[in-house]
CSV table of C-alpha atoms in Angstrom, one decimal:
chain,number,residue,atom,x,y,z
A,1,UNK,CA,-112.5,86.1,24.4
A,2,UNK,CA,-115.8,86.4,22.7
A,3,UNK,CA,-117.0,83.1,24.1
A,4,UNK,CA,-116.2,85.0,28.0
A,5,UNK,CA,-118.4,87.9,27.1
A,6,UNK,CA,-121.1,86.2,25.9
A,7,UNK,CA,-121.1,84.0,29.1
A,8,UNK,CA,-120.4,87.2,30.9
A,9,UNK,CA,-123.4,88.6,29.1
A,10,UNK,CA,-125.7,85.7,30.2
A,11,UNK,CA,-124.4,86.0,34.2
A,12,UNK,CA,-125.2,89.4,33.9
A,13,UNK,CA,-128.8,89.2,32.6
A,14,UNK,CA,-129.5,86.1,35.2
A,15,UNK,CA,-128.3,88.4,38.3
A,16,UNK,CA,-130.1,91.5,37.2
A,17,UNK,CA,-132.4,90.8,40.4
A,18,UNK,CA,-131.1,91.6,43.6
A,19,UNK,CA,-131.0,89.4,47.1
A,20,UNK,CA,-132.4,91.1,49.8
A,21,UNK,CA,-133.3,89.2,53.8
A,22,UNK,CA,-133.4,86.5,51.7
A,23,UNK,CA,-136.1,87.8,49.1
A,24,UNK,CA,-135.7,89.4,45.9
A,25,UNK,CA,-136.2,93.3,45.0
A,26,UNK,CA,-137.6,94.6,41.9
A,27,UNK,CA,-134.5,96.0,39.7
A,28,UNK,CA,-136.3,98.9,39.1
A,29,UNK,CA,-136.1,99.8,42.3
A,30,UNK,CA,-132.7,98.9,42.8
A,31,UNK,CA,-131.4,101.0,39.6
A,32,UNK,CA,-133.7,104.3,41.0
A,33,UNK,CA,-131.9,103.8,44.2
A,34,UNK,CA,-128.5,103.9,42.9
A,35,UNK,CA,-129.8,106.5,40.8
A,36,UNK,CA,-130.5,108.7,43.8
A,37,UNK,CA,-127.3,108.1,45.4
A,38,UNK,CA,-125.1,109.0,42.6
A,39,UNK,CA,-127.0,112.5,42.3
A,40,UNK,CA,-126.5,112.8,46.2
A,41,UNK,CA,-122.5,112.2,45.3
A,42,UNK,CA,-122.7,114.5,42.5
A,43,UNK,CA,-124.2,117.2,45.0
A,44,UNK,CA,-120.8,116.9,46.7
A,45,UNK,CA,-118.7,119.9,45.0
A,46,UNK,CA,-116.7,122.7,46.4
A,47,UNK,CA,-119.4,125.3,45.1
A,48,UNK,CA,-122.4,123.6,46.7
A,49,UNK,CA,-121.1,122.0,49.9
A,50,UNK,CA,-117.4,123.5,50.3
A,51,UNK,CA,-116.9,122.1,54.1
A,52,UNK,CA,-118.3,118.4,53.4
A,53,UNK,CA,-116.4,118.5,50.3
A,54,UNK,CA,-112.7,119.3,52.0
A,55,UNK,CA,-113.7,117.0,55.0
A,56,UNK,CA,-114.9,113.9,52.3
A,57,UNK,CA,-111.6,115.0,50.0
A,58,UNK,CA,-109.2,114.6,53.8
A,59,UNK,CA,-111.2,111.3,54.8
A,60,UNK,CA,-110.8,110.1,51.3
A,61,UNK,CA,-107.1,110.9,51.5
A,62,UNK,CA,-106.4,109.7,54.7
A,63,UNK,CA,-107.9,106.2,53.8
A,64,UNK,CA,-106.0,105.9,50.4
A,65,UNK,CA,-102.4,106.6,52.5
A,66,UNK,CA,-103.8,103.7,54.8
A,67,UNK,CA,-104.6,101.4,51.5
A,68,UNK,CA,-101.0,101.9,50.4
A,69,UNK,CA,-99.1,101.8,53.4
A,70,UNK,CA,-100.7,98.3,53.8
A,71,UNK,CA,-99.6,97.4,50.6
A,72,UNK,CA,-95.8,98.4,50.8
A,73,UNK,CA,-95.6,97.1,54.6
A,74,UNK,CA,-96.4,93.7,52.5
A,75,UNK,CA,-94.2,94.3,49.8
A,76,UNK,CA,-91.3,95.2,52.2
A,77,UNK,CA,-88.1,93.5,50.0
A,78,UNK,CA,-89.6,96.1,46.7
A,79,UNK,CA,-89.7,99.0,49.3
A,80,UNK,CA,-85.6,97.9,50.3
A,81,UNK,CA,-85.0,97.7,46.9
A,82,UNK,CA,-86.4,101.0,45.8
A,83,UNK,CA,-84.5,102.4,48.8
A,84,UNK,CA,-81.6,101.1,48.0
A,85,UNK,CA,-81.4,102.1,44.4
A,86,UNK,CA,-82.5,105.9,45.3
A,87,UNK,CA,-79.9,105.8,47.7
A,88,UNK,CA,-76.7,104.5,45.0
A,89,UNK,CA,-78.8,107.5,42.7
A,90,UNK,CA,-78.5,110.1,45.4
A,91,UNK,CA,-74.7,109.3,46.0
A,92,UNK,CA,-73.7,109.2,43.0
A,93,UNK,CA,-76.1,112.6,41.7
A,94,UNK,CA,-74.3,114.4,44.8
A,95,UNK,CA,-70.4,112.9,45.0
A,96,UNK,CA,-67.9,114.9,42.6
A,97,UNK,CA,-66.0,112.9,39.5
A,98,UNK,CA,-65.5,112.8,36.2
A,99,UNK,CA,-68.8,110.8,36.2
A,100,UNK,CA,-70.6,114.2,36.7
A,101,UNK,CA,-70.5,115.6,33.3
A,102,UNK,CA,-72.5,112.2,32.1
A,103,UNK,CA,-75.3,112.7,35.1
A,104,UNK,CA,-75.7,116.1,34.0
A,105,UNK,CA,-76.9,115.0,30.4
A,106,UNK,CA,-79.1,112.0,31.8
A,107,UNK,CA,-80.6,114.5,34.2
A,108,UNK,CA,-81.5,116.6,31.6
A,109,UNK,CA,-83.1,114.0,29.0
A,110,UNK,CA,-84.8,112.8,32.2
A,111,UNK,CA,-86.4,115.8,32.5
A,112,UNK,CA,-87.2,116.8,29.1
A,113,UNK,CA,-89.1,113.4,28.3
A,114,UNK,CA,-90.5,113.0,32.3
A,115,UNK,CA,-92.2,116.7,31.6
A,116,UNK,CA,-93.8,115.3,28.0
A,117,UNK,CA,-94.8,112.5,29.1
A,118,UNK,CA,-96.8,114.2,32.0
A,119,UNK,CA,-98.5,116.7,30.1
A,120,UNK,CA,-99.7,113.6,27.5
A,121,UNK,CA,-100.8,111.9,30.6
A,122,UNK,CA,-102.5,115.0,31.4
A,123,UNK,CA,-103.9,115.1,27.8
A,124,UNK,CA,-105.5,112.0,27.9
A,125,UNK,CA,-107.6,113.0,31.6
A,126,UNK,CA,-108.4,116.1,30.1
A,127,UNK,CA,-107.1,118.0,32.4
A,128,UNK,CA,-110.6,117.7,34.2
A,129,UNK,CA,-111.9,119.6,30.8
A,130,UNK,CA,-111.2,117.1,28.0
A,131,UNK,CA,-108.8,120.0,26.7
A,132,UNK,CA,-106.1,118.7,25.3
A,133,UNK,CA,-102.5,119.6,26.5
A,134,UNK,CA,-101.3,120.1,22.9
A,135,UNK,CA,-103.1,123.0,22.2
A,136,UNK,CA,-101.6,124.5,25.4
A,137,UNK,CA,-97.8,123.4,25.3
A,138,UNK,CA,-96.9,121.0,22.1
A,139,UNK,CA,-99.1,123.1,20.3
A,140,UNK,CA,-97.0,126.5,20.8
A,141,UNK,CA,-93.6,124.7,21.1
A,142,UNK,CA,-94.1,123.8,18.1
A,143,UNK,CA,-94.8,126.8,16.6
A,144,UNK,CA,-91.9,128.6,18.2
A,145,UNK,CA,-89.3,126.5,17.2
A,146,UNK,CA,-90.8,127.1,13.9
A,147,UNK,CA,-90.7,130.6,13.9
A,148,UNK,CA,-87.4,130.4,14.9
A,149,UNK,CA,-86.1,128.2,12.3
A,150,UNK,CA,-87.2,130.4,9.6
A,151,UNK,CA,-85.8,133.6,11.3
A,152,UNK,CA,-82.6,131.8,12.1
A,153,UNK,CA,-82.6,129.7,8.7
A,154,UNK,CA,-81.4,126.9,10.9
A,155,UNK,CA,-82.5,124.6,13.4
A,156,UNK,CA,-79.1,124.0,14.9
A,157,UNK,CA,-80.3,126.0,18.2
A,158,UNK,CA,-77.8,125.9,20.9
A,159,UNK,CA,-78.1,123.4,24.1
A,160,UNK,CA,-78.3,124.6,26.5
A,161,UNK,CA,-80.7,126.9,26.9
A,162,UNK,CA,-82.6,124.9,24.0
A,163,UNK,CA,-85.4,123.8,24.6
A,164,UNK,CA,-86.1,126.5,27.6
A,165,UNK,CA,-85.4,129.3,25.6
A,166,UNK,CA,-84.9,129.4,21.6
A,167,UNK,CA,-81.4,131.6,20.6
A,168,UNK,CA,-80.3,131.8,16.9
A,169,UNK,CA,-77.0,130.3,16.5
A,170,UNK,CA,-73.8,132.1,16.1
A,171,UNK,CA,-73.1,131.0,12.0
A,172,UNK,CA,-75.6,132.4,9.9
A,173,UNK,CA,-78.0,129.9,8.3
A,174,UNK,CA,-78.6,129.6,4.4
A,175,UNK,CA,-81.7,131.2,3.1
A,176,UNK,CA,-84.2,128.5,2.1
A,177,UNK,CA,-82.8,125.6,4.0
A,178,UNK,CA,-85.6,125.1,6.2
A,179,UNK,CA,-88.3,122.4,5.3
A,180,UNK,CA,-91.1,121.3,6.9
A,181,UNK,CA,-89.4,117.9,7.4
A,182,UNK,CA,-86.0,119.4,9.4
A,183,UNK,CA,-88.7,121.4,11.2
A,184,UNK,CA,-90.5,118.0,12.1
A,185,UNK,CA,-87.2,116.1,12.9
A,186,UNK,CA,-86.6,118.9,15.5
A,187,UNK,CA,-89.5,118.6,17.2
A,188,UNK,CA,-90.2,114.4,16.7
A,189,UNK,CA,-88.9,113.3,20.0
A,190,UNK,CA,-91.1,115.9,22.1
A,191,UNK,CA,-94.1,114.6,20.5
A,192,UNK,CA,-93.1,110.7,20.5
A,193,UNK,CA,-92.3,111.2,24.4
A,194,UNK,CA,-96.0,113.0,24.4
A,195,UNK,CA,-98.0,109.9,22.6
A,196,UNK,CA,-96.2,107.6,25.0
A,197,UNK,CA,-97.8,109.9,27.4
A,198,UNK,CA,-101.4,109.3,26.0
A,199,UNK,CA,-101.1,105.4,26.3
A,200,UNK,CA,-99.9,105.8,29.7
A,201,UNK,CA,-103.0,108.2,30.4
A,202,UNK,CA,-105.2,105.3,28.7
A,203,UNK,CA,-104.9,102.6,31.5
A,204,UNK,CA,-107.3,104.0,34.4
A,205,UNK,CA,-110.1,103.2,32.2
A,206,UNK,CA,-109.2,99.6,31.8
A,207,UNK,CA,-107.2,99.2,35.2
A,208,UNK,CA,-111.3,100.3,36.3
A,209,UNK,CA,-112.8,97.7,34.3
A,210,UNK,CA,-110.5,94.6,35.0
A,211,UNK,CA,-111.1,95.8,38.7
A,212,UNK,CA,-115.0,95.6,38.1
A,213,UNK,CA,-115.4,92.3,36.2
A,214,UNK,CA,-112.7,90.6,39.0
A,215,UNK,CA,-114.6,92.0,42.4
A,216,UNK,CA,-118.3,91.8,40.8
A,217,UNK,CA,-118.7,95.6,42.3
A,218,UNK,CA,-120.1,98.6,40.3
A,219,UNK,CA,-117.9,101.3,39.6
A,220,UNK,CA,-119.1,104.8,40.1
A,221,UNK,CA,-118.1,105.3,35.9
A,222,UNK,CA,-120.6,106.9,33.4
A,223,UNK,CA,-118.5,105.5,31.0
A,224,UNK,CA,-118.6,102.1,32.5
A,225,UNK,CA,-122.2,102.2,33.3
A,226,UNK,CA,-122.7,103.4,29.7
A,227,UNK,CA,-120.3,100.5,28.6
A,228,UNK,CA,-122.9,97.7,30.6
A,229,UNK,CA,-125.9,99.3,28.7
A,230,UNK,CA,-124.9,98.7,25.3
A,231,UNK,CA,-123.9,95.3,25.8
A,232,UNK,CA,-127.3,94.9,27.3
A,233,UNK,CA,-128.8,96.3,24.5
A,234,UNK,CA,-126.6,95.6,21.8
A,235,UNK,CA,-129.3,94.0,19.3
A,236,UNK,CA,-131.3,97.3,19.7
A,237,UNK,CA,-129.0,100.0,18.8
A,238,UNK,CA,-130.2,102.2,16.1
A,239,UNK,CA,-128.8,105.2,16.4
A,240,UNK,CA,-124.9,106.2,14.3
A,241,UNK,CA,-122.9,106.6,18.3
A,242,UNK,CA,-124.5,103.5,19.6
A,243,UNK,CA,-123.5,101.5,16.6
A,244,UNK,CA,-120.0,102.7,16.1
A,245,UNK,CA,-119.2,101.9,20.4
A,246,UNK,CA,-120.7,98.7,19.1
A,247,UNK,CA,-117.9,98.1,16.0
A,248,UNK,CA,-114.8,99.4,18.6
A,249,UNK,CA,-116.5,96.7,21.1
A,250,UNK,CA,-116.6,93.9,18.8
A,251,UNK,CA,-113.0,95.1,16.9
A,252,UNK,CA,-111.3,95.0,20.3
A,253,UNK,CA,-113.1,91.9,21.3
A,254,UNK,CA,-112.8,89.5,18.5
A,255,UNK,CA,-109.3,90.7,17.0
A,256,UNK,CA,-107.3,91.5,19.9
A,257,UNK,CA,-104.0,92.9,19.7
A,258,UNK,CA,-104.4,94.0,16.3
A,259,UNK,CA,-107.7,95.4,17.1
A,260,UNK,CA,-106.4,97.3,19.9
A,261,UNK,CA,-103.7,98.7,17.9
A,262,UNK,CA,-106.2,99.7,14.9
A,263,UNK,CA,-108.0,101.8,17.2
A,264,UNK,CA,-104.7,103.5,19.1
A,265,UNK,CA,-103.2,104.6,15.6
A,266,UNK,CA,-106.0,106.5,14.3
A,267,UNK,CA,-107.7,109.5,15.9
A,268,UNK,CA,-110.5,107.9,18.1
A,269,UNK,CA,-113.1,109.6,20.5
A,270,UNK,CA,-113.9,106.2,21.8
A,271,UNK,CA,-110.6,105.0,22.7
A,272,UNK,CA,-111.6,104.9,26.1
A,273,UNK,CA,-114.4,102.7,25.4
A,274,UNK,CA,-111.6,100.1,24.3
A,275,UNK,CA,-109.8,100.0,26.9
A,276,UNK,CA,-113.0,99.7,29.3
A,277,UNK,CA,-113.9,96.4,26.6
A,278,UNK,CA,-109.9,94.8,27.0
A,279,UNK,CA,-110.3,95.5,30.9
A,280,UNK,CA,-113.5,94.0,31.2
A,281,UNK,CA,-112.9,90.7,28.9
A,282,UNK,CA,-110.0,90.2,30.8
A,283,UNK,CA,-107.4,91.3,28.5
A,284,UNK,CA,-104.0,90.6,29.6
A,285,UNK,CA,-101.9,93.9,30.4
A,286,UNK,CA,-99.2,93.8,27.9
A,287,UNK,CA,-101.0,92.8,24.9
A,288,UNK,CA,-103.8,95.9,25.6
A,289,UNK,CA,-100.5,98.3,27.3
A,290,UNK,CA,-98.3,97.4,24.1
A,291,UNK,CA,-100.5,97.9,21.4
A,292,UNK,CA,-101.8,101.1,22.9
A,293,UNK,CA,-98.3,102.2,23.1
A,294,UNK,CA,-97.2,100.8,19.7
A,295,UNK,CA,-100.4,102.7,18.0
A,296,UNK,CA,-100.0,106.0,20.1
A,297,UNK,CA,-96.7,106.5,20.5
A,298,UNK,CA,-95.3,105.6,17.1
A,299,UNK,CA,-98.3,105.3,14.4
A,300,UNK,CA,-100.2,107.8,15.6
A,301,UNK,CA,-97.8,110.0,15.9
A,302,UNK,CA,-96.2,110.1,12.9
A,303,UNK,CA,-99.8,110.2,11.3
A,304,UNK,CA,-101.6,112.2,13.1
A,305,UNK,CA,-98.7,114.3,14.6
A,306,UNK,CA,-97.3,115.1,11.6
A,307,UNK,CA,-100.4,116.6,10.1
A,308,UNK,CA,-100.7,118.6,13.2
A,309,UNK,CA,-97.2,119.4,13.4
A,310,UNK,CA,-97.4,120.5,9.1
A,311,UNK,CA,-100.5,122.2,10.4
A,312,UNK,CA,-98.9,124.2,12.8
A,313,UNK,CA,-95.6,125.1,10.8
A,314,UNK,CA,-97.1,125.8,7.8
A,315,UNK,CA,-99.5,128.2,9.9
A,316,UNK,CA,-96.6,129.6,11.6
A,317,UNK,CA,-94.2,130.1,8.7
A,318,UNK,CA,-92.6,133.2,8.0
A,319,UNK,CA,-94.7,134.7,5.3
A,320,UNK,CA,-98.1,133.4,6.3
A,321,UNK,CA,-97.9,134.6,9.7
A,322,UNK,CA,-96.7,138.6,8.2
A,323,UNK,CA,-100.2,137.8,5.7
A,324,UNK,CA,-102.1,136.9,9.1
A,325,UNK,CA,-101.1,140.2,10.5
A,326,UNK,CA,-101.1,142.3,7.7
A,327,UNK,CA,-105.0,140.7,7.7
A,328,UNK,CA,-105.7,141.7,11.1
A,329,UNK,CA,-104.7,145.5,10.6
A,330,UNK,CA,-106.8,145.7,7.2
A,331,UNK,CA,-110.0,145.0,10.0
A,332,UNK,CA,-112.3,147.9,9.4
A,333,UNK,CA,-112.5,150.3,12.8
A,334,UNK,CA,-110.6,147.9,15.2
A,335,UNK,CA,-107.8,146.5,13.2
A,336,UNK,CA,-105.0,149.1,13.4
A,337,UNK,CA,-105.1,148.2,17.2
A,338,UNK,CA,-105.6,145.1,17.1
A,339,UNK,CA,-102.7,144.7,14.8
A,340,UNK,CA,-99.8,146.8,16.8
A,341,UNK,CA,-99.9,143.9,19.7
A,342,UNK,CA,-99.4,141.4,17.2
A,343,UNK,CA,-96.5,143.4,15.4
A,344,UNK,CA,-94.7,144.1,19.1
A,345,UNK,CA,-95.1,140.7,20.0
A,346,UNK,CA,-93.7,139.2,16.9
A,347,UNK,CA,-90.9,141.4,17.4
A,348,UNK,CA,-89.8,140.9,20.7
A,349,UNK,CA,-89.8,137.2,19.7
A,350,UNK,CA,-87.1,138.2,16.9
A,351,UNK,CA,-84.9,140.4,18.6
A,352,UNK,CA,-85.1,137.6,21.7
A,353,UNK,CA,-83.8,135.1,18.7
A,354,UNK,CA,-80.6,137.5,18.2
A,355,UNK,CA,-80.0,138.3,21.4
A,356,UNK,CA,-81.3,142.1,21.0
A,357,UNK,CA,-83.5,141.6,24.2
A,358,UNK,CA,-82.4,145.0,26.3
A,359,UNK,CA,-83.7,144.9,30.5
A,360,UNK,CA,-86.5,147.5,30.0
A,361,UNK,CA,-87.2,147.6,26.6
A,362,UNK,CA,-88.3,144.1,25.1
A,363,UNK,CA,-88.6,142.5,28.2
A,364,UNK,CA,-92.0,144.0,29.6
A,365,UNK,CA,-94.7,141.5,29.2
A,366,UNK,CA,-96.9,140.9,26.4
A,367,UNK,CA,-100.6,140.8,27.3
A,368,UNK,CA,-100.8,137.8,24.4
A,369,UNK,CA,-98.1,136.1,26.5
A,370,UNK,CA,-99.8,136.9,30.0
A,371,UNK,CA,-103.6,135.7,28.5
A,372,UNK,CA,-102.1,132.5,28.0
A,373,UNK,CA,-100.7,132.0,31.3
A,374,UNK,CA,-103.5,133.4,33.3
A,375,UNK,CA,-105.0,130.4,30.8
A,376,UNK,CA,-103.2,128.1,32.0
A,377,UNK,CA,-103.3,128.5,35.7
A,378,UNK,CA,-107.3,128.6,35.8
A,379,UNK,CA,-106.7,125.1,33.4
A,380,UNK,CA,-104.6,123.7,36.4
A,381,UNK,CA,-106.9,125.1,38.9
A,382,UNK,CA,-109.8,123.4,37.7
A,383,UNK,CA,-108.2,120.3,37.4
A,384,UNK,CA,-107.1,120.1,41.4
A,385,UNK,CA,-110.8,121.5,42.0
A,386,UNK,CA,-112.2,118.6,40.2
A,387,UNK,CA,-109.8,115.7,41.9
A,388,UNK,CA,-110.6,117.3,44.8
A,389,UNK,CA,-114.3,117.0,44.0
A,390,UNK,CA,-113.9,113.3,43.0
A,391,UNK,CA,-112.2,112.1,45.8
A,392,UNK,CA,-115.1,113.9,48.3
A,393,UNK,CA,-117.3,111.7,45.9
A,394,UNK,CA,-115.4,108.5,46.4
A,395,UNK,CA,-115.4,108.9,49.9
A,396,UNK,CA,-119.5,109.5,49.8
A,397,UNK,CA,-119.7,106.6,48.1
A,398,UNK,CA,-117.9,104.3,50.6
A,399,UNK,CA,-120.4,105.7,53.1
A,400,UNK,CA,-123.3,104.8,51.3
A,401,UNK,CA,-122.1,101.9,50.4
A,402,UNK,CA,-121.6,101.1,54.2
A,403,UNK,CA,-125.0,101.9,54.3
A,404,UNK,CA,-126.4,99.9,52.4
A,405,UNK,CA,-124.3,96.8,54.0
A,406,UNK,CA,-125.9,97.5,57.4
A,407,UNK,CA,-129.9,97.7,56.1
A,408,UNK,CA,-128.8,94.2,54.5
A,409,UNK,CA,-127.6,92.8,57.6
A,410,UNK,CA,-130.6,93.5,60.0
């Protein structure tokens, strides 16, 4: 693999000149015209140009249904096999039996890891932000569950309406039976189907790069354009970022699977910078796929995880979230109101727990509860505002590129 990239390296540096009507152009030129281009594409948003943007984001659109109904019109036996195997599922979801009560329980465990393993996909894109979907959902399940284990003394909550909605259960719990590892155990398959999530969310970036290195074309990627930099400038790099892309280059490069599974188990901020290395040396699928799963889904998550996870229960156990409170009201001038929200909120939660929760009383919304979802839909807003920006880019980009084809020809 080494040997490819350093061969890859020397084809690189031997084509940095540019054919044109038979002559060469000067690079420079070249790169300040692709520079110009790119900032034309990145002039393409909703807030600058909102009717280009929605008629590049329907052209875009259009051509990508075209792209894949080519694709399954030459795939036709998969498509009859995929139709065949939804239909045997609908029938058998729909017609009564005994079989029912067992394709009520799949259904459910469908869902439940489907919805985690969306919102780590989602966490690994960022949501268009680079937020991370556990502060916004694993993040506060978490902590519900364990403030309900240590009002309930149990974690035996009853399913359903676990894990929609958290209900004490009918036999009282034992005082002091709740530890952070039962708590942990509760909550271990929500955050494995999460990490498996993550690796899924980590294969456009090399998907990107395998695409790149196979066609010989320049993907419109910072990241990727970043990537063909430092390998052209690898015996220059000085500063602490450059050199450290450099080590998870060379770790994924020259170790492989091992390598790619080093990087997936610990936290990494350059993750993505391995998976543009395995997809640009060629690395085959399952070897970068099953590490990255391997180190996310099961390593890193009961590493990482579970220090978030003891983060988050020990914050949210019983008596240090009364001492948080108790904190907030002792806040000279503005505490006493900040502090009765808190109090109201905590309680409703409680009384929820035992089934106190009166129409009228308890139910009326919490404006803690209502900040966070007004949170969450301006999240989920910016993130279709931003794939509609990119796929107005994309389409800019094929028109440029088109461009570019016919000065060529003449």
């Amino acid at each position: 693999m080494a040997e490819n990239g350093k061969n890859c390296d020397q084809r690189r540096v031997a084509m940095n000149k540019e054919q044109y009507n038979g002559s060469f152009t000067d690079p420079s030129s070249v790169n300040e015209k692709k520079r110009r281009d790119r900032e034309e594409r990145q002039n393409i948003v909703l807030w600058r140009q909102p009717l280009i943007t929605l008629q590049y984001f329907s052209l875009e659109t259009l051509v990508i249904l075209k792209e894949w109904t080519s694709k399954l019109w030459h795939r036709q036996s998969v498509v009859v096999s995929f139709l065949l195997l939804l239909a045997v599922l609908i029938a058998t979801y729909y017609v009564e039996g005994a079989h029912q009560q067992y394709v009520q329980r799949i259904e459910k465990q469908f869902l439940l890891y489907a919805y985690w393993i969306g919102l780590g996909i989602l966490s690994s894109v960022g949501l268009g932000t680079g937020l991370h979907t556990f502060l916004l959902y694993l993040g506060p399940h978490i902590a519900s569950v364990t403030l309900a284990a240590y009002e309930c003394n149990s974690v035996n909550f009853p399913e359903p309406p676990y894990p929609d909605q958290i209900i004490c259960p009918d036999e009282e719990g034992t005082e002091g039976a709740i530890s952070l590892w039962s708590i942990i155990s509760k909550v271990r398959i929500e955050a494995c189907m999460w990490g498996i999530g993550t690796a899924i969310g980590e294969l456009p970036p090399y998907f990107m790069a395998r695409a790149a290195r196979l066609s010989g074309a320049e993907p419109d990627d910072e990241e990727y354009q970043e990537f063909e930099e430092m390998l052209e400038h690898a015996q220059a790099a000085q500063d602490f970022a450059s050199r450290a892309k450099l080590a998870v280059q060379n770790l994924v490069q020259k170790v492989g699977f091992f390598g790619i599974l080093a990087c997936a188990s610990i936290p990494n901020p350059l993750f993505d910078l391995a998976g543009i290395t395995c997809g640009h040396f060629l690395v085959p699928f399952w070897t970068f796929f099953g590490a990255t799963l391997i180190g996310k889904a099961i390593i890193k998550m009961h590493i990482q995880f579970s220090l978030q996870k003891i983060f988050v229960i020990i914050t949210f156990s019983k008596h240090i979230v009364e001492q948080m409170v108790a904190f907030i009201g002792a806040v000279p001038g503005i505490g006493p109101s900040l502090q009765k929200p808190f109090q109201e909120y905590l309680e409703a939660q409680r009384q929820k727990l035992h089934h106190k929760s009166e129409m009228g009383t308890l139910q009326g919304e919490n404006w803690l509860s209502w900040l966070f979802e007004k949170l969450v839909v301006v999240m989920v807003c910016y993130f279709i505002l931003s794939i509609i920006n990119s796929m107005a880019q994309s389409y800019a980009k094929r028109i440029q590129q088109r461009l570019n084809s016919e000065e060529k020809t003449k």
